[in-house]
Coordinates of C-alpha atoms and ligand atoms in Angstrom, one line a residue:
X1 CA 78.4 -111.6 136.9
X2 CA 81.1 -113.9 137.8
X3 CA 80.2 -117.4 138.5
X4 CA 82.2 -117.7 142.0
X5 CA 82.6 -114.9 144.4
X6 CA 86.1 -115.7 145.2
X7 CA 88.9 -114.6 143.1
X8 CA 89.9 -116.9 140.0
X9 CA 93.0 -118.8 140.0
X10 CA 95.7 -119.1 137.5
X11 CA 95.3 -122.2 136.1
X12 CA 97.6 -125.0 134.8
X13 CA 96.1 -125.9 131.3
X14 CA 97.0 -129.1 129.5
X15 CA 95.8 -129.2 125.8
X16 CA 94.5 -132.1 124.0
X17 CA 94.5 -131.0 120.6
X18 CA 96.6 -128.2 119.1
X19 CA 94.7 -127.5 116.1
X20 CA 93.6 -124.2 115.1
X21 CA 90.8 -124.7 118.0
X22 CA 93.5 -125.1 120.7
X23 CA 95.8 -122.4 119.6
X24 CA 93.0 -120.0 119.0
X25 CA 92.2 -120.5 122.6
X26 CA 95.3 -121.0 123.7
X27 CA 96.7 -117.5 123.2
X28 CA 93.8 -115.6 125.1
X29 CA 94.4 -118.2 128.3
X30 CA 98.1 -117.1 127.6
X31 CA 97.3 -113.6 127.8
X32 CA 95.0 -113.8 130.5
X33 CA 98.3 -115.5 132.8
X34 CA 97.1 -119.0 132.8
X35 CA 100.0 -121.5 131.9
X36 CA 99.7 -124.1 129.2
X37 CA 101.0 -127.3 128.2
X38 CA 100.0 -129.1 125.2
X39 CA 99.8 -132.4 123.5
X40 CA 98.7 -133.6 119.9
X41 CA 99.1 -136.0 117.0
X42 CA 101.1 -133.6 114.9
X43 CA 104.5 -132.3 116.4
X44 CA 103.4 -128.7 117.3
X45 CA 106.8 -127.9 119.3
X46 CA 108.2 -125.1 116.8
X47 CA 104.9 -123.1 117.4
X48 CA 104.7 -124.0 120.8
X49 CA 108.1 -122.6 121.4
X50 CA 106.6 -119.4 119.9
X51 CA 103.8 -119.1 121.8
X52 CA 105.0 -119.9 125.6
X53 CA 103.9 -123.2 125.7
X54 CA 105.2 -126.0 126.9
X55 CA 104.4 -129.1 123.8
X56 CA 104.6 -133.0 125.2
X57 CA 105.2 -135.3 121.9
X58 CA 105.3 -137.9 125.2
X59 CA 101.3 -138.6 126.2
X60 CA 102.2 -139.7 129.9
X61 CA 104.8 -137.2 130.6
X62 CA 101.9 -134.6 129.6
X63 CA 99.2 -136.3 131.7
X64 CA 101.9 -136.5 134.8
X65 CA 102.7 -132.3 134.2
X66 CA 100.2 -131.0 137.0
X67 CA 97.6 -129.9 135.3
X68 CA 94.4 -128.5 137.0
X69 CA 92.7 -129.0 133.6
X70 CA 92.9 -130.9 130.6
X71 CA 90.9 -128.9 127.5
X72 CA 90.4 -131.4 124.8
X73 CA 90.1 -130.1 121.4
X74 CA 90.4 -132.5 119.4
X75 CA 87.9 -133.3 116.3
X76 CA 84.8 -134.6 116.6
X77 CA 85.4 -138.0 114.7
X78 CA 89.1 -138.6 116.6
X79 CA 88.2 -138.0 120.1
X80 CA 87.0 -141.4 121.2
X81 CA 90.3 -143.0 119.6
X82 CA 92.6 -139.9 121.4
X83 CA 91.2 -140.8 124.7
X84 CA 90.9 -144.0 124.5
X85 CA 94.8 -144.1 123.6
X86 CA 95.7 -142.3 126.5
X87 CA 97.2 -143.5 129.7
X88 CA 94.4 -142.1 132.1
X89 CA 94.7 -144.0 134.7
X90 CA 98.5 -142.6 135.2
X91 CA 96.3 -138.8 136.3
X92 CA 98.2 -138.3 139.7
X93 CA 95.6 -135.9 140.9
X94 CA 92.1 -135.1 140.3
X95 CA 91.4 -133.0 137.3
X96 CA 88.7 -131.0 135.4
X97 CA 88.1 -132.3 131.8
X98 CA 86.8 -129.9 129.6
X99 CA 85.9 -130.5 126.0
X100 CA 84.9 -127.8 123.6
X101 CA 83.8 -129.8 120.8
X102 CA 80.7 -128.4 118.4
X103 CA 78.3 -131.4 119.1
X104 CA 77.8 -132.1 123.1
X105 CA 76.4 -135.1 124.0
X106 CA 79.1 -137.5 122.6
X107 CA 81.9 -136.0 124.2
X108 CA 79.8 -136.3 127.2
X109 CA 79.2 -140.0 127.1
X110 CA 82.9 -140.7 126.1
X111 CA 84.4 -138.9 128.9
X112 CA 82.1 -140.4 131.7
X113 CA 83.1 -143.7 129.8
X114 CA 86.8 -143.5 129.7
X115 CA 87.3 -141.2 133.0
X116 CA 88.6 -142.4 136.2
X117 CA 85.4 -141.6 138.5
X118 CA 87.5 -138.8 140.2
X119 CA 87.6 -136.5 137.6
X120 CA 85.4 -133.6 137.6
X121 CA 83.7 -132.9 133.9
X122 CA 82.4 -129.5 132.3
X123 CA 81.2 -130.1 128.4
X124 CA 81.7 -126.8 126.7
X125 CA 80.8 -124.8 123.6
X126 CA 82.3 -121.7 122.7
X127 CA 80.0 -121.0 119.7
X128 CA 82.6 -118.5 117.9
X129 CA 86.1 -119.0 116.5
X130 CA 89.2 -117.6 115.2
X131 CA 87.2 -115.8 112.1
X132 CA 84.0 -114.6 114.4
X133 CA 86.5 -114.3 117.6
X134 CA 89.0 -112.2 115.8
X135 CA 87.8 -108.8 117.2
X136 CA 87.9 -110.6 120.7
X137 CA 85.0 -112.4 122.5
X138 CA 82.4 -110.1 123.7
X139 CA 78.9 -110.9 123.8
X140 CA 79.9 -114.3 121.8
X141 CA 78.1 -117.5 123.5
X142 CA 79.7 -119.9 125.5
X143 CA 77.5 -123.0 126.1
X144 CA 78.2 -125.1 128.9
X145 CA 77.0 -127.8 131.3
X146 CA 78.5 -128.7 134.6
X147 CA 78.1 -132.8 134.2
X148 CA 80.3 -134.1 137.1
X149 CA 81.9 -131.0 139.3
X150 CA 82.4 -131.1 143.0
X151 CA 85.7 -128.7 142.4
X152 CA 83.4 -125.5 142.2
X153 CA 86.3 -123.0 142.9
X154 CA 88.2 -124.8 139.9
X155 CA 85.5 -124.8 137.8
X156 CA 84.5 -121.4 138.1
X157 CA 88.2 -120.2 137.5
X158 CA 88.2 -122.3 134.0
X159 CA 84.2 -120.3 133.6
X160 CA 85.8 -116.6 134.3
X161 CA 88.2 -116.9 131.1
X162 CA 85.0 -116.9 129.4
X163 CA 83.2 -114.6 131.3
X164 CA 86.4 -112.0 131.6
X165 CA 86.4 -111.6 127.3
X166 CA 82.4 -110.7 128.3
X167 CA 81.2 -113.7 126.7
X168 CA 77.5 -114.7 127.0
X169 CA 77.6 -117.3 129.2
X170 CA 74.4 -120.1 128.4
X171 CA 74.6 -122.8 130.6
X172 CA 72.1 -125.7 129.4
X173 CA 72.4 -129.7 129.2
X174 CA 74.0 -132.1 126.3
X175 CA 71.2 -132.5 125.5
X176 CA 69.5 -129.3 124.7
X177 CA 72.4 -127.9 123.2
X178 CA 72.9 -130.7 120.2
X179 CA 68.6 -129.9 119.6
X180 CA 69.0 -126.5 119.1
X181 CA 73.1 -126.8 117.2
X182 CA 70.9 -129.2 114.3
X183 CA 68.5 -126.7 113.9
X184 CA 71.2 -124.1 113.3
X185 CA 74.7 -125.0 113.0
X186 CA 73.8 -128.0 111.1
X187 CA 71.9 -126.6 109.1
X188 CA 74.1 -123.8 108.3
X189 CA 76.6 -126.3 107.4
X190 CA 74.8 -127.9 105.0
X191 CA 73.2 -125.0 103.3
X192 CA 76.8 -123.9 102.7
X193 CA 77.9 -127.4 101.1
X194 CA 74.8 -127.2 98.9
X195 CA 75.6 -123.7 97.9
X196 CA 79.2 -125.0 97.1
X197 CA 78.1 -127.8 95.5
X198 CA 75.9 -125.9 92.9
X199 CA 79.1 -123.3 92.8
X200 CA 77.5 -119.9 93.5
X201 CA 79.8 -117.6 92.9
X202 CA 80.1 -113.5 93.9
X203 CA 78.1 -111.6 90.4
X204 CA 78.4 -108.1 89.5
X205 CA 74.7 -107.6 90.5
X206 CA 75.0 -109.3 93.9
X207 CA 71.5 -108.6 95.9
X208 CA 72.1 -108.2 99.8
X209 CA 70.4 -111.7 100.5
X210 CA 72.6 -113.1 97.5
X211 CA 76.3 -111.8 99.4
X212 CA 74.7 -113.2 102.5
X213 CA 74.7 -117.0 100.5
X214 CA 78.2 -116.3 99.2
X215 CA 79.5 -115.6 102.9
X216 CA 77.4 -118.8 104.1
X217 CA 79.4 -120.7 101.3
X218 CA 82.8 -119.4 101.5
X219 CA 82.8 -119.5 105.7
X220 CA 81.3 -122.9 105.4
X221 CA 84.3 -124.3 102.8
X222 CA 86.8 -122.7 105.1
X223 CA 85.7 -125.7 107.7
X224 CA 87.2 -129.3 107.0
X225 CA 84.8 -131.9 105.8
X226 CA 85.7 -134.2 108.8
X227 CA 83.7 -131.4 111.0
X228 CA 80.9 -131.0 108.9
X229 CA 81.0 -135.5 109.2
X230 CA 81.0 -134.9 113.1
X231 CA 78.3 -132.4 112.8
X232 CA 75.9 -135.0 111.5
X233 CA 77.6 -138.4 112.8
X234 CA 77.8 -137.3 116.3
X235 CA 74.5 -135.3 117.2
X236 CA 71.5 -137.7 116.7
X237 CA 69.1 -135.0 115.9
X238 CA 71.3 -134.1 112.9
X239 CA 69.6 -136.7 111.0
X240 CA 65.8 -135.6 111.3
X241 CA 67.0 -131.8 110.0
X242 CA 68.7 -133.6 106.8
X243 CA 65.4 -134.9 106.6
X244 CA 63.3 -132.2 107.1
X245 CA 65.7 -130.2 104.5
X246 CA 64.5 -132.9 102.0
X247 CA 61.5 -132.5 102.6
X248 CA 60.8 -128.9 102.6
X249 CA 63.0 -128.5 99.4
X250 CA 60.4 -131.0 97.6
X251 CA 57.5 -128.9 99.2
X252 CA 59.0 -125.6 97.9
X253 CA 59.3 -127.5 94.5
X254 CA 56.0 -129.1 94.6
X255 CA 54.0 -125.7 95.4
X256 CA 56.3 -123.5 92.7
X257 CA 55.0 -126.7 89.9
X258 CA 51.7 -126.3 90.9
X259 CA 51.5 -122.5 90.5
X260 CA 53.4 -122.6 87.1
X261 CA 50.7 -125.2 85.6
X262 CA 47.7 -123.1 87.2
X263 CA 49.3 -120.6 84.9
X264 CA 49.8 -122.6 82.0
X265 CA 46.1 -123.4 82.0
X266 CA 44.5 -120.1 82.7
X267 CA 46.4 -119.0 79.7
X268 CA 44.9 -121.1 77.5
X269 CA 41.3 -120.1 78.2
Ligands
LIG301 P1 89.3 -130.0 113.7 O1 89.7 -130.4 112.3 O2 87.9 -130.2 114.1 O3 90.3 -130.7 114.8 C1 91.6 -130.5 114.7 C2 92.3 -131.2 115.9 O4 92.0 -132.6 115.9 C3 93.8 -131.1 115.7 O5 94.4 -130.8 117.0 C4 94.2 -132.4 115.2 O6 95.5 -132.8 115.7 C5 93.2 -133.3 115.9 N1 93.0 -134.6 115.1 C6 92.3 -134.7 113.9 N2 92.2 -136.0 113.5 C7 93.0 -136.7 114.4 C8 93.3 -138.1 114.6 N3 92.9 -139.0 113.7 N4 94.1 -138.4 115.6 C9 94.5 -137.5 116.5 N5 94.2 -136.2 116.5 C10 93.4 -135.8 115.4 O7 89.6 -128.4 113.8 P2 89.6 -127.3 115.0 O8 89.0 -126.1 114.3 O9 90.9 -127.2 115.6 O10 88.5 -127.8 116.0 C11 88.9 -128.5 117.2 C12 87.6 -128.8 118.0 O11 87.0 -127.6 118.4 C13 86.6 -129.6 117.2 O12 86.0 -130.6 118.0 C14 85.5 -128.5 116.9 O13 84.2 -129.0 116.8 C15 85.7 -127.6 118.1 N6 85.3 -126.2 117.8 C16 85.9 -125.5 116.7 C17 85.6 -124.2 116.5 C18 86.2 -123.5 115.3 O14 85.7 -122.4 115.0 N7 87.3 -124.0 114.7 C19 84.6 -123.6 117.3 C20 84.1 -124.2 118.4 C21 84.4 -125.5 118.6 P3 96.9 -132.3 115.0 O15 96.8 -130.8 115.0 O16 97.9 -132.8 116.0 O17 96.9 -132.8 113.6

């Protein structure tokens, strides 16, 4: 069901970001008839050119370009320095921020921080990417909470790009999305680094549950450190799952000790 019951606009989408995040989304916005503009550290003009979108190595000239919203997709660990080096008080008009970084309350806080009051703020998720995404979008979540929106109309049209690729659309707070993401994505994360770590590698005699670990490993790899770094910097409840890895791994270890010398000593009698 869409989110508004009047027709979506085209929107005018400035990215913050162009990494494989922003381009990933970038070329299903393009294909849906939105127009984008983009900005980023690295001069991303050549593929830009390609694409049909319009690349600002100028920061102010980009903020000044009309845009109804800016999507910032930047990494976890540079977004405070991105924003805070930006010009924001220059915004002509009143704009929806969106972020779609993997951890949500710290792009939260940072944006109410460094925001002219004006702007409207949706904090985003899309819990897929160009790998999982590949085949398109449906029934792939897309977490979301509305944190400062009086621009409904706006907002909704940014929601129905989403909702159009037949996303599953989970609206919750900061909050309970970071909870549940170190429980899972986390933890996924660093299951995968462990599994690298010890070097598993594919065998001839793979078990099902074995090729699963090698996937978990290899898609894991594929991510850069520095978002596995936000993944535990930036979502407080990170912390507590390293723990409890910890301390379920000695557990495992204590109770497979224990068995092997109640062996030991019936075999002796
Ligand atoms: P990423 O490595 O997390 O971020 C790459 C982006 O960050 C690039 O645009 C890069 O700019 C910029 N960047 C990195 N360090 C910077 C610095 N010191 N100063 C300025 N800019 C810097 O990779 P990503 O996959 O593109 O992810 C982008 C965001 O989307 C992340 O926050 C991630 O959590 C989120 N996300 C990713 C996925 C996914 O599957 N990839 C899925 C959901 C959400 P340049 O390109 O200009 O170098």
């Amino acid at each position: 069901m869409s989110s508004s019951s009047l027709p979506p606009q085209t929107l005018k989408v400035g990215i913050v970001g162009f990494g494989t995040f922003g381009q990933f989304l970038a070329k299903t916005m393009i294909k849906q008839g939105h127009t984008i503009r983009a900005t980023s550290r690295t001069d991303h003009s050549h593929l830009c050119h390609q694409l049909g979108v319009s690349f600002f190595r100028d920061v102010l000239s980009f903020l000044e370009a009309d845009n109804d919203v800016i999507l910032v997709s930047t990494s976890i660990l540079s977004l405070s320095e991105v924003l805070r080096s930006m010009p924001l008080h220059c915004l002509k008009r009143r704009t929806l921020f969106v972020d779609v970084l993997s951890v949500k309350e710290h792009p939260r806080n940072v944006l109410l921080q460094v925001l002219p009051e004006e702007m409207d703020v949706l904090c985003t998720h899309p819990m897929f990417g160009p790998e999982s995404g590949k085949n398109g979008w449906k029934d792939l979540p897309f977490v979301y909470e509305r944190v400062r929106v009086r621009d409904e109309p706006r907002c909704s049209s940014f929601l129905q790009i989403f909702e159009s690729e037949g996303c599953r659309m989970v609206e919750m707070s900061c909050e309970e999305h970071d909870k549940l993401a170190a429980r899972s994505q986390f933890l996924s994360h660093a299951i995968g680094r462990i599994l690298s770590e010890m070097g598993i590698e594919s065998t001839s005699m793979n078990t099902k549950s074995f090729e699963t670990l090698v996937k978990l490993k290899e898609s894991t790899v594929n991510d850069s450190f520095d978002l596995f770094g936000g993944l535990f910097i930036h979502n407080r409840f990170a912390q507590q799952e390293l723990m409890n890895l910890e301390h379920s791994f000695e557990m495992v270890k204590q109770r497979l000790l224990k068995r092997m010398s109640e062996e030991q000593n019936l075999n002796k009698v």
